[in-house]
Structure formats: C-alpha cells, structure tokens
Coordinates of N, CA and C in Angstrom, one line a residue:
M1 N 48.2 37.1 -29.5 CA 49.5 37.6 -29.2 C 50.6 36.7 -29.9
L2 N 51.5 37.2 -30.4 CA 52.7 36.6 -30.9 C 53.8 37.1 -30.1
G3 N 54.7 36.2 -29.8 CA 55.9 36.6 -29.1 C 57.2 35.7 -29.3
L4 N 58.3 36.5 -29.3 CA 59.6 35.7 -29.6 C 60.7 36.5 -28.9
L5 N 61.2 35.9 -27.8 CA 62.1 36.4 -26.9 C 61.5 37.6 -26.2
K6 N 62.0 38.9 -26.4 CA 61.3 40.0 -25.7 C 60.4 40.6 -26.5
A7 N 60.1 40.4 -27.7 CA 59.2 41.1 -28.6 C 57.9 40.5 -28.3
R8 N 56.9 41.4 -28.2 CA 55.5 40.9 -28.3 C 54.5 41.8 -29.0
F9 N 53.7 41.1 -29.8 CA 53.0 41.7 -30.8 C 51.4 41.1 -30.5
M10 N 50.4 42.1 -30.2 CA 49.0 41.8 -30.1 C 48.3 42.2 -31.3
F11 N 47.6 41.4 -31.9 CA 46.8 41.7 -33.2 C 45.4 41.6 -32.8
T12 N 44.8 42.5 -33.2 CA 43.1 42.6 -32.9 C 42.4 43.1 -34.1
S13 N 41.2 42.8 -34.0 CA 40.3 43.2 -34.9 C 39.1 43.7 -34.5
S14 N 38.3 44.5 -35.3 CA 37.0 45.1 -34.8 C 35.9 44.1 -35.0
N15 N 34.8 44.4 -34.3 CA 33.4 43.8 -34.8 C 32.5 44.8 -34.6
D16 N 31.3 44.6 -34.8 CA 30.1 45.5 -34.9 C 29.9 46.3 -33.5
E17 N 30.3 45.4 -32.4 CA 30.2 46.0 -31.1 C 31.2 47.0 -30.5
N18 N 32.3 46.9 -31.4 CA 33.6 47.6 -30.9 C 33.7 49.0 -31.7
E19 N 33.1 49.9 -31.2 CA 33.1 51.1 -32.1 C 34.4 51.7 -31.9
D20 N 35.1 51.6 -31.1 CA 36.5 52.2 -30.7 C 37.5 51.7 -31.8
Y21 N 37.6 50.4 -32.0 CA 38.4 49.9 -33.0 C 37.9 50.2 -34.4
A22 N 36.6 50.0 -34.6 CA 36.0 50.3 -35.9 C 36.3 51.7 -36.4
S23 N 36.2 52.8 -35.5 CA 36.5 54.2 -35.9 C 38.0 54.3 -36.1
F24 N 38.8 53.7 -35.4 CA 40.2 53.8 -35.6 C 40.7 53.2 -37.0
L25 N 40.1 52.1 -37.4 CA 40.3 51.4 -38.6 C 39.8 52.2 -39.8
I26 N 38.7 52.9 -39.6 CA 38.3 53.8 -40.7 C 39.1 54.8 -40.9
K27 N 39.6 55.5 -39.9 CA 40.5 56.7 -40.0 C 42.0 56.4 -40.4
H28 N 42.5 55.2 -40.0 CA 43.9 54.9 -40.0 C 44.1 53.7 -40.8
G29 N 43.2 52.9 -40.9 CA 43.5 51.4 -41.7 C 44.2 50.7 -40.8
D30 N 44.9 49.5 -41.2 CA 45.7 48.6 -40.5 C 46.9 49.4 -39.7
N31 N 47.0 49.5 -38.5 CA 47.9 50.5 -37.9 C 48.3 50.0 -36.4
V32 N 49.1 50.6 -35.8 CA 49.5 50.4 -34.4 C 48.7 51.3 -33.7
K33 N 47.7 50.7 -32.7 CA 46.8 51.5 -32.0 C 47.3 51.6 -30.6
D34 N 48.3 50.8 -30.2 CA 48.6 50.9 -28.7 C 50.2 50.3 -28.6
V35 N 50.9 51.3 -28.0 CA 52.4 50.9 -27.5 C 52.5 50.9 -26.0
A36 N 52.6 49.5 -25.6 CA 52.8 49.5 -24.3 C 54.1 49.6 -23.6
F37 N 54.1 50.2 -22.3 CA 55.3 50.5 -21.7 C 55.3 49.9 -20.3
K38 N 56.3 49.2 -19.8 CA 56.5 48.7 -18.3 C 56.9 50.0 -17.6
V39 N 56.3 50.1 -16.6 CA 56.7 51.2 -15.5 C 57.0 50.8 -14.1
N40 N 57.7 51.5 -13.4 CA 58.1 51.1 -12.0 C 57.0 51.4 -11.1
D41 N 56.4 52.5 -11.2 CA 55.3 52.9 -10.2 C 54.1 53.4 -11.1
L42 N 53.3 52.5 -11.3 CA 52.0 53.0 -12.2 C 51.4 54.4 -11.6
N43 N 51.1 54.3 -10.3 CA 50.3 55.5 -9.7 C 51.0 56.8 -10.0
S44 N 52.2 56.9 -9.8 CA 53.0 58.1 -10.0 C 53.1 58.5 -11.4
T45 N 53.3 57.5 -12.3 CA 53.3 57.7 -13.7 C 52.1 58.3 -14.1
L46 N 51.0 57.7 -13.8 CA 49.4 58.3 -14.0 C 49.2 59.6 -13.6
Q47 N 49.9 60.0 -12.5 CA 49.7 61.4 -12.0 C 50.4 62.3 -12.8
C48 N 51.6 61.9 -13.2 CA 52.4 62.8 -14.1 C 51.7 63.0 -15.4
I49 N 51.4 61.8 -16.0 CA 50.5 62.0 -17.3 C 49.3 62.9 -17.2
L50 N 48.4 62.7 -16.3 CA 47.3 63.5 -16.0 C 47.7 65.0 -15.9
K51 N 48.8 65.3 -15.1 CA 49.2 66.7 -14.9 C 49.7 67.4 -16.2
N52 N 50.2 66.6 -17.1 CA 50.6 67.2 -18.3 C 49.7 67.1 -19.6
G53 N 48.6 66.9 -19.3 CA 47.4 67.0 -20.3 C 47.1 65.7 -20.9
G54 N 47.5 64.4 -20.4 CA 47.1 63.3 -21.0 C 45.8 62.9 -20.1
Y55 N 45.2 61.7 -20.6 CA 44.0 61.4 -20.0 C 43.6 59.9 -20.0
L56 N 43.0 59.4 -19.0 CA 42.8 58.1 -18.8 C 41.8 57.5 -19.7
L57 N 42.1 56.4 -20.4 CA 41.2 55.6 -21.2 C 40.5 54.5 -20.4
S58 N 41.3 53.9 -19.5 CA 40.9 53.0 -18.6 C 41.6 52.8 -17.3
D59 N 40.7 52.9 -16.1 CA 41.3 53.1 -14.8 C 42.3 52.2 -14.5
A60 N 43.2 52.3 -13.4 CA 44.1 51.3 -13.1 C 43.5 50.4 -12.5
K61 N 43.9 49.1 -12.8 CA 43.2 47.8 -12.2 C 44.4 46.7 -12.1
T62 N 43.9 45.8 -11.5 CA 44.9 44.6 -11.1 C 44.3 43.4 -11.8
L63 N 45.4 42.6 -12.6 CA 45.1 41.4 -13.2 C 45.9 40.4 -12.4
S64 N 45.3 39.3 -12.3 CA 45.8 38.3 -11.6 C 45.7 36.9 -12.1
D65 N 46.5 35.9 -12.0 CA 46.3 34.6 -12.2 C 47.4 33.8 -11.3
K66 N 47.7 32.4 -11.7 CA 48.5 31.8 -10.8 C 50.0 32.1 -10.8
F67 N 50.3 33.0 -11.8 CA 51.6 33.4 -12.1 C 52.1 34.7 -11.4
G68 N 50.9 35.4 -10.7 CA 51.1 36.6 -10.1 C 50.0 37.6 -10.6
S69 N 50.4 39.0 -10.3 CA 49.6 40.0 -10.6 C 50.4 41.2 -11.2
V70 N 49.6 42.0 -11.9 CA 50.0 43.2 -12.6 C 49.1 44.2 -12.5
E71 N 49.5 45.4 -12.2 CA 48.8 46.7 -12.4 C 48.7 47.4 -13.8
I72 N 47.7 47.6 -14.3 CA 47.6 48.2 -15.8 C 46.6 49.3 -15.8
A73 N 46.9 50.3 -16.8 CA 46.0 51.2 -17.1 C 46.3 51.7 -18.6
T74 N 45.5 52.3 -19.0 CA 45.7 52.8 -20.6 C 45.5 54.3 -20.7
V75 N 46.3 55.0 -21.3 CA 46.3 56.5 -21.4 C 46.4 56.8 -22.7
A76 N 46.1 58.1 -23.0 CA 46.0 58.7 -24.3 C 46.4 60.3 -24.3
T77 N 46.7 60.9 -25.3 CA 47.0 62.2 -25.4 C 46.2 63.0 -26.4
A78 N 46.3 64.3 -26.4 CA 45.6 65.1 -27.3 C 46.3 65.2 -28.7
Q79 N 47.6 64.7 -28.7 CA 48.4 65.0 -29.9 C 48.2 63.7 -30.9
S80 N 47.8 62.5 -30.4 CA 47.6 61.4 -31.3 C 46.5 60.5 -31.0
D81 N 46.2 59.8 -31.9 CA 45.2 58.7 -31.7 C 45.8 57.4 -31.1
M82 N 46.9 57.2 -31.1 CA 47.7 56.2 -30.6 C 47.8 56.2 -29.1
R83 N 47.5 55.1 -28.4 CA 47.4 55.1 -26.8 C 48.7 54.3 -26.4
H84 N 48.8 54.4 -25.0 CA 49.9 53.8 -24.3 C 49.2 53.0 -23.2
T85 N 49.3 51.7 -23.1 CA 49.1 50.8 -21.9 C 50.3 50.7 -21.0
L86 N 50.1 51.1 -19.8 CA 51.2 51.1 -18.7 C 51.0 49.9 -17.9
I87 N 52.1 49.2 -17.8 CA 52.1 48.1 -17.0 C 53.2 47.9 -15.9
E88 N 52.6 47.8 -14.6 CA 53.6 47.5 -13.5 C 53.5 46.0 -13.2
A89 N 54.7 45.5 -13.4 CA 54.9 43.8 -13.2 C 56.0 43.5 -12.7
H90 N 56.3 43.8 -11.5 CA 57.6 43.5 -10.9 C 57.9 42.1 -10.8
N91 N 57.0 41.1 -10.5 CA 57.2 40.0 -10.0 C 56.2 38.9 -10.9
Y92 N 55.7 39.4 -11.8 CA 55.0 38.5 -12.8 C 55.8 37.5 -13.4
K93 N 55.3 36.1 -13.4 CA 56.1 35.1 -14.0 C 55.4 34.4 -15.1
G94 N 54.3 35.0 -15.8 CA 53.6 34.3 -16.8 C 54.4 34.8 -18.2
I95 N 53.8 34.3 -19.2 CA 54.4 34.5 -20.4 C 54.2 36.0 -21.0
F96 N 53.0 36.5 -20.6 CA 52.6 37.9 -21.1 C 52.0 38.6 -20.1
L97 N 50.6 38.5 -20.0 CA 49.8 39.0 -18.8 C 48.8 38.1 -18.4
P98 N 48.2 38.4 -17.2 CA 47.2 37.3 -16.8 C 46.1 37.1 -17.6
G99 N 45.9 35.8 -17.9 CA 44.9 35.5 -18.8 C 45.5 34.9 -20.1
F100 N 46.7 35.1 -20.3 CA 47.3 34.4 -21.5 C 48.0 33.3 -21.1
S101 N 47.9 32.3 -22.2 CA 48.7 31.1 -22.1 C 49.2 30.6 -23.3
A102 N 50.2 29.9 -23.2 CA 51.0 29.4 -24.4 C 49.9 28.4 -25.2
Y103 N 50.1 28.6 -26.5 CA 49.2 27.8 -27.4 C 50.0 26.8 -28.2
K104 N 50.0 25.5 -27.8 CA 50.9 24.6 -28.5 C 50.0 23.6 -29.6
N105 N 50.9 23.0 -30.5 CA 50.5 22.4 -31.5 C 49.5 23.0 -32.3
N106 N 49.8 24.2 -32.9 CA 49.2 25.1 -33.7 C 49.6 24.8 -35.1
F107 N 48.7 24.0 -36.0 CA 49.1 23.5 -37.3 C 49.3 24.6 -38.2
L108 N 48.7 25.8 -38.0 CA 48.9 26.9 -38.9 C 50.2 27.6 -38.6
A109 N 50.5 28.0 -37.2 CA 51.9 28.4 -36.9 C 53.1 27.5 -37.4
E110 N 52.9 26.3 -37.3 CA 54.0 25.4 -37.8 C 54.2 25.5 -39.2
K111 N 53.3 25.9 -40.0 CA 53.6 26.1 -41.5 C 54.1 27.4 -41.9
L112 N 54.0 28.4 -40.8 CA 54.7 29.7 -41.2 C 56.1 29.8 -41.0
E113 N 56.9 30.7 -41.7 CA 58.2 30.7 -41.5 C 58.6 31.6 -40.3
R114 N 59.6 31.1 -39.7 CA 59.9 31.7 -38.3 C 60.6 33.1 -38.5
I115 N 60.0 34.0 -37.7 CA 60.5 35.3 -37.9 C 61.3 35.6 -36.8
P116 N 62.6 35.9 -36.9 CA 63.7 36.0 -35.7 C 63.7 37.3 -35.3
V117 N 62.5 37.8 -34.6 CA 62.5 39.3 -34.0 C 62.9 39.0 -32.6
A118 N 64.0 39.5 -32.1 CA 64.4 39.2 -30.8 C 63.9 40.4 -29.8
T119 N 63.9 41.6 -30.4 CA 63.4 42.7 -29.5 C 63.0 43.9 -30.6
L120 N 62.4 44.9 -29.9 CA 61.8 46.1 -30.8 C 63.1 47.1 -30.5
D121 N 63.7 47.5 -31.6 CA 64.7 48.7 -31.5 C 64.2 49.9 -31.1
H122 N 63.0 50.5 -32.0 CA 62.3 51.6 -31.8 C 61.1 51.7 -32.4
V123 N 60.4 52.7 -31.9 CA 58.9 53.1 -32.6 C 59.1 54.4 -33.1
V124 N 58.3 54.5 -34.3 CA 58.3 55.8 -34.9 C 56.8 56.4 -34.9
E125 N 56.7 57.6 -34.5 CA 55.5 58.2 -34.6 C 55.7 59.5 -35.5
N126 N 54.8 59.6 -36.6 CA 54.8 60.7 -37.6 C 53.7 61.7 -37.4
F127 N 54.2 62.9 -37.3 CA 53.2 64.1 -36.9 C 53.1 65.2 -38.0
P128 N 52.2 66.0 -38.1 CA 52.1 67.0 -39.2 C 53.2 68.0 -38.9
V129 N 53.4 69.0 -39.9 CA 54.5 70.0 -39.8 C 54.2 70.9 -38.5
G130 N 55.2 71.0 -37.7 CA 55.0 71.8 -36.4 C 54.7 70.9 -35.3
G131 N 54.4 69.7 -35.4 CA 53.9 69.0 -34.2 C 55.0 68.1 -33.3
M132 N 56.1 68.1 -33.9 CA 57.2 67.3 -33.3 C 57.5 67.9 -31.9
D133 N 57.6 69.1 -31.7 CA 58.3 69.6 -30.5 C 57.3 69.4 -29.5
D134 N 55.9 69.6 -29.6 CA 55.1 69.6 -28.5 C 55.2 68.1 -28.1
V135 N 55.1 67.1 -28.9 CA 55.1 65.7 -28.8 C 56.3 65.2 -27.9
T136 N 57.6 65.8 -28.3 CA 58.6 65.6 -27.7 C 58.7 66.0 -26.3
K137 N 58.3 67.2 -26.1 CA 58.2 67.6 -24.7 C 57.2 66.8 -23.7
W138 N 56.1 66.4 -24.4 CA 55.1 65.6 -23.7 C 55.8 64.4 -23.1
Y139 N 56.5 63.6 -23.9 CA 57.3 62.5 -23.7 C 58.3 62.6 -22.7
H140 N 59.1 63.8 -22.6 CA 60.0 64.2 -21.6 C 59.3 64.4 -20.3
D141 N 58.3 65.4 -20.3 CA 57.7 65.6 -19.0 C 56.9 64.6 -18.2
T142 N 56.4 63.5 -19.2 CA 55.5 62.6 -18.6 C 56.3 61.1 -18.3
L143 N 57.2 60.8 -19.3 CA 57.7 59.6 -19.1 C 59.3 59.7 -18.9
N144 N 59.8 60.8 -18.9 CA 61.1 61.3 -18.6 C 62.1 60.7 -19.6
L145 N 61.5 60.7 -21.1 CA 62.4 60.1 -21.9 C 63.3 61.4 -22.5
Q146 N 64.6 61.1 -22.7 CA 65.5 62.1 -23.0 C 65.8 62.2 -24.5
R147 N 66.1 63.5 -25.1 CA 66.6 63.6 -26.3 C 68.1 63.0 -26.4
F148 N 68.1 62.1 -27.4 CA 69.3 61.3 -27.7 C 70.0 61.6 -28.8
W149 N 69.2 61.8 -30.0 CA 69.7 62.2 -31.2 C 68.7 62.8 -32.2
S150 N 69.0 63.6 -33.0 CA 68.0 64.2 -34.0 C 68.8 64.5 -35.3
I151 N 68.0 64.6 -36.4 CA 68.4 64.9 -37.6 C 67.4 66.0 -38.2
D152 N 67.8 66.8 -39.1 CA 67.0 67.7 -39.8 C 67.1 67.4 -41.4
E153 N 66.5 68.4 -42.1 CA 66.5 68.3 -43.5 C 67.7 68.2 -44.2
N154 N 68.8 68.9 -43.5 CA 70.2 68.8 -44.1 C 70.7 67.4 -44.3
V155 N 70.1 66.6 -43.3 CA 70.9 65.2 -43.4 C 69.7 64.2 -44.0
C156 N 68.6 64.2 -43.6 CA 67.4 63.4 -44.1 C 66.7 64.1 -45.1
H157 N 67.2 63.8 -46.5 CA 66.5 64.4 -47.6 C 66.8 63.8 -48.9
S158 N 65.9 63.9 -49.9 CA 66.3 63.3 -51.3 C 65.8 64.4 -52.1
E159 N 65.9 63.9 -53.5 CA 65.3 64.9 -54.5 C 63.8 65.3 -54.3
Y160 N 63.2 64.4 -53.5 CA 61.7 64.7 -53.5 C 61.2 65.2 -52.2
S161 N 61.9 64.7 -51.2 CA 61.4 64.9 -49.9 C 62.3 65.2 -48.8
A162 N 61.9 65.6 -47.8 CA 62.7 66.0 -46.4 C 61.9 65.8 -45.2
M163 N 62.7 65.3 -44.1 CA 62.0 65.2 -42.9 C 62.9 65.5 -41.8
K164 N 62.4 65.9 -40.6 CA 63.1 66.0 -39.3 C 62.7 64.9 -38.3
S165 N 63.5 64.5 -37.6 CA 63.3 63.7 -36.5 C 64.2 63.7 -35.2
I166 N 63.4 63.4 -34.1 CA 64.0 63.3 -32.7 C 64.0 62.0 -32.1
L167 N 65.0 61.5 -31.8 CA 65.0 60.2 -31.1 C 65.1 60.4 -29.6
L168 N 63.9 59.9 -28.8 CA 63.9 59.9 -27.4 C 64.3 58.6 -26.9
T169 N 64.8 58.6 -25.6 CA 65.2 57.3 -25.0 C 65.3 57.4 -23.6
N170 N 65.0 56.2 -22.9 CA 65.2 56.2 -21.5 C 66.6 56.0 -21.1
P171 N 67.0 55.9 -19.8 CA 68.4 55.9 -19.4 C 68.9 54.6 -19.9
S172 N 68.3 53.5 -19.9 CA 68.9 52.2 -20.2 C 68.8 51.8 -21.8
H173 N 68.1 52.9 -22.6 CA 68.1 52.7 -24.0 C 67.1 51.5 -24.5
S174 N 66.5 51.0 -23.4 CA 65.5 49.8 -23.8 C 64.2 50.4 -24.4
I175 N 64.0 51.7 -24.3 CA 62.8 52.3 -24.9 C 63.3 53.5 -25.8
Q176 N 63.0 53.5 -27.1 CA 63.6 54.6 -28.0 C 62.3 54.8 -28.9
V177 N 61.8 56.0 -28.8 CA 60.7 56.7 -29.5 C 61.2 57.7 -30.5
A178 N 61.1 57.4 -31.8 CA 61.5 58.6 -32.7 C 60.2 59.3 -33.2
I179 N 60.3 60.6 -33.1 CA 59.3 61.5 -33.4 C 59.8 62.2 -34.8
A180 N 58.8 62.2 -35.8 CA 59.1 62.6 -37.0 C 58.1 63.7 -37.7
E181 N 58.6 64.6 -38.3 CA 57.8 65.4 -39.1 C 58.2 65.8 -40.5
P182 N 57.4 66.0 -41.4 CA 58.0 66.4 -42.8 C 58.4 67.7 -42.9
V183 N 59.3 68.2 -43.7 CA 59.7 69.4 -44.1 C 59.0 69.8 -45.3
P184 N 58.3 71.0 -45.3 CA 57.5 71.4 -46.4 C 58.5 71.4 -47.7
N185 N 57.8 70.9 -48.7 CA 58.7 70.7 -49.9 C 57.6 70.5 -51.1
T186 N 58.2 70.6 -52.2 CA 57.3 70.6 -53.6 C 56.7 69.3 -53.7
K187 N 57.2 68.2 -53.0 CA 56.7 66.9 -53.2 C 56.6 66.3 -51.8
R188 N 55.6 65.6 -51.5 CA 55.3 65.0 -50.1 C 56.5 63.8 -49.8
G189 N 57.0 63.8 -48.7 CA 57.9 62.8 -48.3 C 57.1 61.6 -47.7
R190 N 58.0 60.6 -47.2 CA 57.2 59.5 -46.6 C 56.6 59.9 -45.2
S191 N 57.1 60.7 -44.5 CA 56.6 61.1 -43.1 C 55.1 61.8 -43.6
Q192 N 55.1 62.8 -44.6 CA 54.0 63.5 -44.8 C 52.8 62.5 -45.5
I193 N 53.3 61.7 -46.2 CA 52.3 60.6 -46.8 C 51.7 60.0 -45.7
Q194 N 52.4 59.4 -44.8 CA 51.8 58.7 -43.6 C 51.0 59.4 -42.8
V195 N 51.4 60.7 -42.6 CA 50.4 61.4 -41.7 C 49.1 61.9 -42.6
N196 N 49.2 62.2 -43.7 CA 48.1 62.6 -44.5 C 47.1 61.3 -44.8
D197 N 47.7 60.2 -45.0 CA 46.9 59.0 -45.1 C 46.2 58.8 -43.8
Q198 N 46.8 59.0 -42.8 CA 46.1 58.7 -41.3 C 45.1 59.7 -40.9
L199 N 45.5 61.0 -41.2 CA 44.5 62.1 -40.9 C 43.2 62.3 -41.8
N200 N 43.4 61.9 -43.0 CA 42.4 62.0 -43.9 C 41.4 60.9 -43.9

C-alpha cells in the first residue's frame, strides 16, 4: 500500500492460486479492481446494497489491532467487474487498516521521485452505450450519491469522438464518481476504446 496524506493506493498481483485476480487481469489487464468507501453504518449500507441488486463478495467482519477495530465487507454489482470495499472505522487510529504498518528505510522508495498526491478528486467508470443511467440509479439508490453535474455530446466531443458523463457526489463532495458512456459515432472515442478493451 502506498499512501500520501489522504490518498491510499493498494497494488496487488495474482498468483497461480488466486483465480479471482488472474481472471480479472486476463479480461482487463492492469486496472482498478476495487474502490473502497468509508461508511457510517456498514450494516445498513449492506442491506441497502443487497436490496438494490448488489451482492456480497465477502461477509462483514471485524479487523483489529492495537490501534483499534474496523468493520469491513466487499460488494459487487451486476453492471461492473469492479468491486467496492466498505469500511466502517470511526475510531481507528492506525495508518490504514489493521495489519498494516509503516515501512521505514526502504532503499527503493528513497530512490523514487516523490509524487505529491494529496487526495483523490474523482473516480471514472466507463460503460457501454446505454449503460450509464442504470449505474447512476444504482449509486443513488444504494450509496445516496447525488447527480451534481453532467455533460453530453454537445459539450464533450471532437472531430473523431463524443461522450456523455454524469458526475455523482456525496453531500460533502469528498466522494465523486463520474459515470461515462460513448456516443455512437463513426470513430471510437476514448470511453468506447476503454470499454471495448475491457470487455473483449
């Protein structure tokens, strides 16, 4: 896990025994598999997700160490191979999650250029033509993300491509998820290229 201020990135790789990660890499290549969210009430959030067509990949469990405890579960939807880990951690004082500790005197890290990432502004999910509205509704119904901004092909286009996008956010704007889909055109746009490359 790499972290700087509020930004956290966990890098993983598959092995012969991890069919879940191996199949994901075969289908998508290097990609984002999990976007984690902090939640205020894990149980009620899980109930809402299950009610709206999501499903559990891992049951809720408690992780603990000397810095405290967190409740954690992982969910997925039928619309995407990406998953969401939900974390309830009101009083946890560790650097990330139980079991993680700071790694000091890393000679490799010392040679790398420092990347000044303070926080994540937004996450983008690309879907095939016609998939954006169902995904937008799912995020609204399950995580109460509200439609904050949108663009269509009249705004986001070039000579070769066009796309539509809806930006969803929570009340504090600490979470922003952009849902995008291509507009059918004579040439594939960036969103369509990414979707096709992931789905094929």
